[in-house]
Tab-separated table of C-alpha atoms in Angstrom:
chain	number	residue	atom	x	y	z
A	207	UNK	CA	43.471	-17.344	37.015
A	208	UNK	CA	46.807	-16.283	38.036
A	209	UNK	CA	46.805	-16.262	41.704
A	210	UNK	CA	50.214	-13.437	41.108
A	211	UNK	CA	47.817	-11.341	39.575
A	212	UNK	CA	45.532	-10.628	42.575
A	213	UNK	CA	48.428	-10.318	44.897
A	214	UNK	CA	49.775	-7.908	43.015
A	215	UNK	CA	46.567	-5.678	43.238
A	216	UNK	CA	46.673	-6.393	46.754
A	217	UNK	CA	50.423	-4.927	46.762
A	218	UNK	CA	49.274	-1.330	45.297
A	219	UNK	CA	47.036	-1.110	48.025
A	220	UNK	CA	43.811	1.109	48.455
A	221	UNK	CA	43.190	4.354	45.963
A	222	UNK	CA	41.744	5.716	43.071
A	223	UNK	CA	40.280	2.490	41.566
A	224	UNK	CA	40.764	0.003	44.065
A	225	UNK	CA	39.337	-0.481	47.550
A	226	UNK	CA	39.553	-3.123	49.517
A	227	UNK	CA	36.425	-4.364	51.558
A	228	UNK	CA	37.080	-7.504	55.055
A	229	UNK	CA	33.124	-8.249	55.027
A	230	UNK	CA	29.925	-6.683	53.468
A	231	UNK	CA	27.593	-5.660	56.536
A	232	UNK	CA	25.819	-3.155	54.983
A	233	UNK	CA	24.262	-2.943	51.108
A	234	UNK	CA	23.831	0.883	51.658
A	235	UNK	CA	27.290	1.356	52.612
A	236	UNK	CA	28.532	-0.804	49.891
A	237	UNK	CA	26.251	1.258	47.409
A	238	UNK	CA	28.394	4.494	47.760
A	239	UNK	CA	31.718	2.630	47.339
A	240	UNK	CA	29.882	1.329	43.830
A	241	UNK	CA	28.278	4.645	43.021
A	242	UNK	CA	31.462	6.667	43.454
A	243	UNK	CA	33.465	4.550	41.356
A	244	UNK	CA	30.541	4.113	38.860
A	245	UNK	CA	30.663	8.445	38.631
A	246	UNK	CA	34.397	8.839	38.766
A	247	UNK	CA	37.091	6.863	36.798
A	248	UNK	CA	35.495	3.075	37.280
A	249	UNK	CA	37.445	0.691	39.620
A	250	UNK	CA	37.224	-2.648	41.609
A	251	UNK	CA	36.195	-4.024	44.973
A	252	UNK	CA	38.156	-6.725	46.868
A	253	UNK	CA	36.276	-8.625	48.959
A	254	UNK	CA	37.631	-10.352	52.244
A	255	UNK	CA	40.481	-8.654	51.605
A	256	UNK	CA	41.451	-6.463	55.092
A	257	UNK	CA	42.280	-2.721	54.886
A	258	UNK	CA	46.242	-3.970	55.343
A	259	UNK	CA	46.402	-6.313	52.822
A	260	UNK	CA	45.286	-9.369	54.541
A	261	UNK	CA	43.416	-11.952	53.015
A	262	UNK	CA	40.383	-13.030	54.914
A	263	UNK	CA	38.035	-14.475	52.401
A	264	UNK	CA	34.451	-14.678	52.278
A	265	UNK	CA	31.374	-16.967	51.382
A	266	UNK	CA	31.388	-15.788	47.983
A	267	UNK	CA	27.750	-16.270	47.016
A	268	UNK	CA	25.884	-14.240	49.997
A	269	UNK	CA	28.024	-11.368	49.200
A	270	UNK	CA	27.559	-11.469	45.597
A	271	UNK	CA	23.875	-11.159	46.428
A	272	UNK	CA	24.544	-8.132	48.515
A	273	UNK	CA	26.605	-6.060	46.279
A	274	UNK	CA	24.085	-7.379	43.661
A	275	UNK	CA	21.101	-5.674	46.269
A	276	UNK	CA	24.074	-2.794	46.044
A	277	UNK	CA	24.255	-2.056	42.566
A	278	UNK	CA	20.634	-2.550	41.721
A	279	UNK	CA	18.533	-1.319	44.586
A	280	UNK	CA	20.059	1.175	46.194
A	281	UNK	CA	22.519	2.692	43.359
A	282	UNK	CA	20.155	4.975	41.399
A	283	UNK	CA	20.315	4.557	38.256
A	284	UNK	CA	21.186	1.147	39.217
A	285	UNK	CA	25.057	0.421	38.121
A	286	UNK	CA	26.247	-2.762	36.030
A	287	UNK	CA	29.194	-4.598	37.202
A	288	UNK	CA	31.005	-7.935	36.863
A	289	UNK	CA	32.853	-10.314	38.649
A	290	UNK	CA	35.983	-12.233	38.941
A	291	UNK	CA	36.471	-14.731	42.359
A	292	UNK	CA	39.832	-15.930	43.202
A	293	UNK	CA	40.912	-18.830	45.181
A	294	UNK	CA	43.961	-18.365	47.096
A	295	UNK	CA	45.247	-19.806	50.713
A	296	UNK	CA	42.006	-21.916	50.911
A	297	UNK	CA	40.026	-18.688	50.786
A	298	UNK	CA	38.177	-16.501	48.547
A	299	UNK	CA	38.053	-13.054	47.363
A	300	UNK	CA	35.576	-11.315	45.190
A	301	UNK	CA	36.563	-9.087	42.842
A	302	UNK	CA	33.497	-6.453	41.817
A	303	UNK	CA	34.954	-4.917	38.583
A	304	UNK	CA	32.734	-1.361	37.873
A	305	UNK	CA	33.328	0.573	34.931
A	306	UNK	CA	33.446	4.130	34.298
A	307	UNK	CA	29.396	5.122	33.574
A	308	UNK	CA	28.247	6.963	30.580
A	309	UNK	CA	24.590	7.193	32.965
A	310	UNK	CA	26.493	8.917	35.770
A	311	UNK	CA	25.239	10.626	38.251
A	312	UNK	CA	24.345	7.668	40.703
A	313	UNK	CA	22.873	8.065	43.764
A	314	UNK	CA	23.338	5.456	46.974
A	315	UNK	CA	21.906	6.557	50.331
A	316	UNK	CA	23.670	8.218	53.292
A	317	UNK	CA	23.775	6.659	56.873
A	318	UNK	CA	20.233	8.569	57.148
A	319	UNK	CA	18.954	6.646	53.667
A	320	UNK	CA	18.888	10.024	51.744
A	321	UNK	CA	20.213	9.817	48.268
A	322	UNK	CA	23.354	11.308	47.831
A	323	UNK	CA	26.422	11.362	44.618
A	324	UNK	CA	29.607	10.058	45.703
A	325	UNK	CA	32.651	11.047	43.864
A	326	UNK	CA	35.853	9.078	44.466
A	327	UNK	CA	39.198	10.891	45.517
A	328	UNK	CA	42.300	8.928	45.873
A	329	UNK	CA	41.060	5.844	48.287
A	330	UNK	CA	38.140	7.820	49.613
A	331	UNK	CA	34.723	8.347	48.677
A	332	UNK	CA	33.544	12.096	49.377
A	333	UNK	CA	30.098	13.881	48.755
A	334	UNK	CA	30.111	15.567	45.455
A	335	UNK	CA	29.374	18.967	45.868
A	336	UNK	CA	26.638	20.740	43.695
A	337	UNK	CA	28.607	22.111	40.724
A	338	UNK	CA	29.903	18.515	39.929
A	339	UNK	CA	26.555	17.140	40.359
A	340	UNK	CA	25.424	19.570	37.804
A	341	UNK	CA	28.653	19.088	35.430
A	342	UNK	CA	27.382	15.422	35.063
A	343	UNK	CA	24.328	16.356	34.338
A	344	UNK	CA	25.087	18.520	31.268
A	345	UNK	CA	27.530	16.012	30.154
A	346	UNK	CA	24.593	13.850	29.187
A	347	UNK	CA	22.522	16.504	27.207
A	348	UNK	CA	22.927	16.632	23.293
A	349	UNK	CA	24.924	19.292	21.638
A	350	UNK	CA	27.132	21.974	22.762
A	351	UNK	CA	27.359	25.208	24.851
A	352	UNK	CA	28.235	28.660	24.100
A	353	UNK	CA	31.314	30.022	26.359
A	354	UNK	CA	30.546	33.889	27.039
A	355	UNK	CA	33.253	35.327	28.345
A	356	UNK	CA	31.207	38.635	30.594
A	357	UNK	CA	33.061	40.490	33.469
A	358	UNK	CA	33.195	37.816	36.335
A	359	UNK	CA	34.770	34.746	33.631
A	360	UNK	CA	37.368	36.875	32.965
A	361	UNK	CA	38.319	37.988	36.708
A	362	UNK	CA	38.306	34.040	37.239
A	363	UNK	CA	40.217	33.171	34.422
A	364	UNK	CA	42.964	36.183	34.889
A	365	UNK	CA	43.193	35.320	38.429
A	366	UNK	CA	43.600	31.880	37.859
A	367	UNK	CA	46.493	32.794	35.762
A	368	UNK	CA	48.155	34.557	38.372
A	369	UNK	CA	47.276	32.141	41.523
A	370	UNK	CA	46.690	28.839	39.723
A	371	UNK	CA	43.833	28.022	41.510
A	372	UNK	CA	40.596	29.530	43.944
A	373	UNK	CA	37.745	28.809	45.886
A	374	UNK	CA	34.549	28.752	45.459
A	375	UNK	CA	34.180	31.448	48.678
A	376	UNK	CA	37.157	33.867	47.309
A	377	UNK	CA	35.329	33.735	43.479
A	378	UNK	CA	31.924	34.870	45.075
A	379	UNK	CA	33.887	37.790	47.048
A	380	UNK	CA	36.427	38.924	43.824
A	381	UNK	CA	33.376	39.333	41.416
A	382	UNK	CA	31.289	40.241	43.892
A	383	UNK	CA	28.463	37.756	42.618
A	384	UNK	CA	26.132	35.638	44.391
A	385	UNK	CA	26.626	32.345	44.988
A	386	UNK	CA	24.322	30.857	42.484
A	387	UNK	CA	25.798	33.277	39.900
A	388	UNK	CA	28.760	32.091	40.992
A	389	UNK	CA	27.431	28.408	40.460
A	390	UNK	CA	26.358	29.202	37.088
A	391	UNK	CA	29.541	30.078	35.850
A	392	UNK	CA	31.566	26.975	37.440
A	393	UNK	CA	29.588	24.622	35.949
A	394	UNK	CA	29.747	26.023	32.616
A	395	UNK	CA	33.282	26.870	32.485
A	396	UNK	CA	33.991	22.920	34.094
A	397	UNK	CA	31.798	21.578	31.116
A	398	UNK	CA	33.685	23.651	28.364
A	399	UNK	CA	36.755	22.154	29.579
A	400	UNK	CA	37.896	25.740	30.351
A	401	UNK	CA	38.827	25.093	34.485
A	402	UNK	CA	38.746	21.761	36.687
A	403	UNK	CA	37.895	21.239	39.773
A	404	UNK	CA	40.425	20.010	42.541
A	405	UNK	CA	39.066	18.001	45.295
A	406	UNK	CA	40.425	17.007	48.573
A	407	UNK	CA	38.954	15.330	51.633
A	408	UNK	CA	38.817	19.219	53.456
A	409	UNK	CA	38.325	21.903	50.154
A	410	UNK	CA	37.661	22.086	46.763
A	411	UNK	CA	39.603	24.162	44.464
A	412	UNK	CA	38.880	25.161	40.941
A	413	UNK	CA	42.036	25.999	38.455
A	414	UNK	CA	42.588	25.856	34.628
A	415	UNK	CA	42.090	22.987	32.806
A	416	UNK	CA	45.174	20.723	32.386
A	417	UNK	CA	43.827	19.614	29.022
A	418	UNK	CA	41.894	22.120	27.690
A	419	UNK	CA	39.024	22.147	24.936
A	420	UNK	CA	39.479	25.243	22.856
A	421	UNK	CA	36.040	26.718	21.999
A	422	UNK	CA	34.867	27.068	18.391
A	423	UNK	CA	36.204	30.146	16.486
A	424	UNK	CA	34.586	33.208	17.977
A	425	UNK	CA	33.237	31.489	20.770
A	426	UNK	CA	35.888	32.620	22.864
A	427	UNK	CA	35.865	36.509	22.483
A	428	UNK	CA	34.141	38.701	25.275
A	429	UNK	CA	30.528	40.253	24.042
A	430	UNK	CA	31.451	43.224	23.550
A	431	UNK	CA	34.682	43.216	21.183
């Protein structure tokens, strides 16, 4: 293998699909690294490679058996992956390639050992919230949904319009729904392909979809026209 190639992934640095990983310490930590790539877009693993760059190496077969332990034991459902190992300056680095998962949502366990999804955003991996959780979920269930467009949808989707995006917070308090109305409609309106949601290490945000599914002829229509 081209030893240009893996310095070249070391070049672009940590984010979205790559992270890079000095030593595995920890199978449960490593789990949520594999588990947030495995529910978001897929990505790779470097490791002995430092969080600058740095090329440290590693003995390549006890940490294949960890992130094996990783994937398998505490990723639920367990997550495939494959592997690549470089040799470059006399040392080696591990590549862990994970793809995108059609069995997504996985689990790996917090620092407390409960299960928890990870979602990855930009070189970090953050707790999905329950909406996404849910999204997943319905992503995997034959056939299709039925958008109703009743009195809260369309505050969202006017204001949304207007504003570009909201919270979850100021949508409970402008329909003046609960929250688990407010849930509800989210999820569904994420799964249609209607909105999106936009998430950042501090807030979530939900705003139109930048690639929209249009619904099925009258689909669309509020109930009452």
């Amino acid at each position: 293998m081209n030893q240009k190639e893996l310095q070249q992934m070391i070049q672009e640095g940590e984010h979205q699909t790559q992270d890079f990983k000095f030593a595995i310490t920890d199978t449960k930590k490593i789990a949520r690294s594999i588990a947030a790539f495995a529910n978001t877009d897929g990505g790779r693993l470097l490791i002995g490679v430092k969080d600058n760059g740095k090329i440290a190496g590693v003995e390549s077969d006890e940490e294949y058996y960890m992130i094996e332990s990783a994937a398998k034991r505490h990723c639920r459902p367990s997550v495939n992956f494959e592997t690549r190992k470089w040799e470059i300056e006399g040392k080696t680095v591990l590549e862990i390639i994970i793809e995108k998962s059609s069995k997504k949502p996985h689990s790996a366990p917090d620092k407390d050992g409960k299960p928890i999804y990870y979602v990855r955003v930009k070189d970090q991996n953050l707790v999905a919230n329950r909406i996404l959780t849910e999204v997943w979920k319905r992503e995997k269930e034959p056939g299709g949904a039925l958008l109703k467009i009743k009195y809260a949808e369309s505050k969202l989707l006017t204001y949304l319009g207007i504003h570009g995006y909201i919270t979850f917070s100021k949508f409970c308090g402008m329909a003046n729904i609960s929250p688990r109305k407010a849930e509800k409609i989210l999820i569904n309106l994420i799964h249609m392909k209607v909105i999106e949601m936009d998430i950042t290490e501090s807030q979530i945000f939900y705003k139109m979809n930048s690639k929209p599914e249009y619904p099925e002829p009258n689909q669309g229509l509020p109930e009452d026209w």
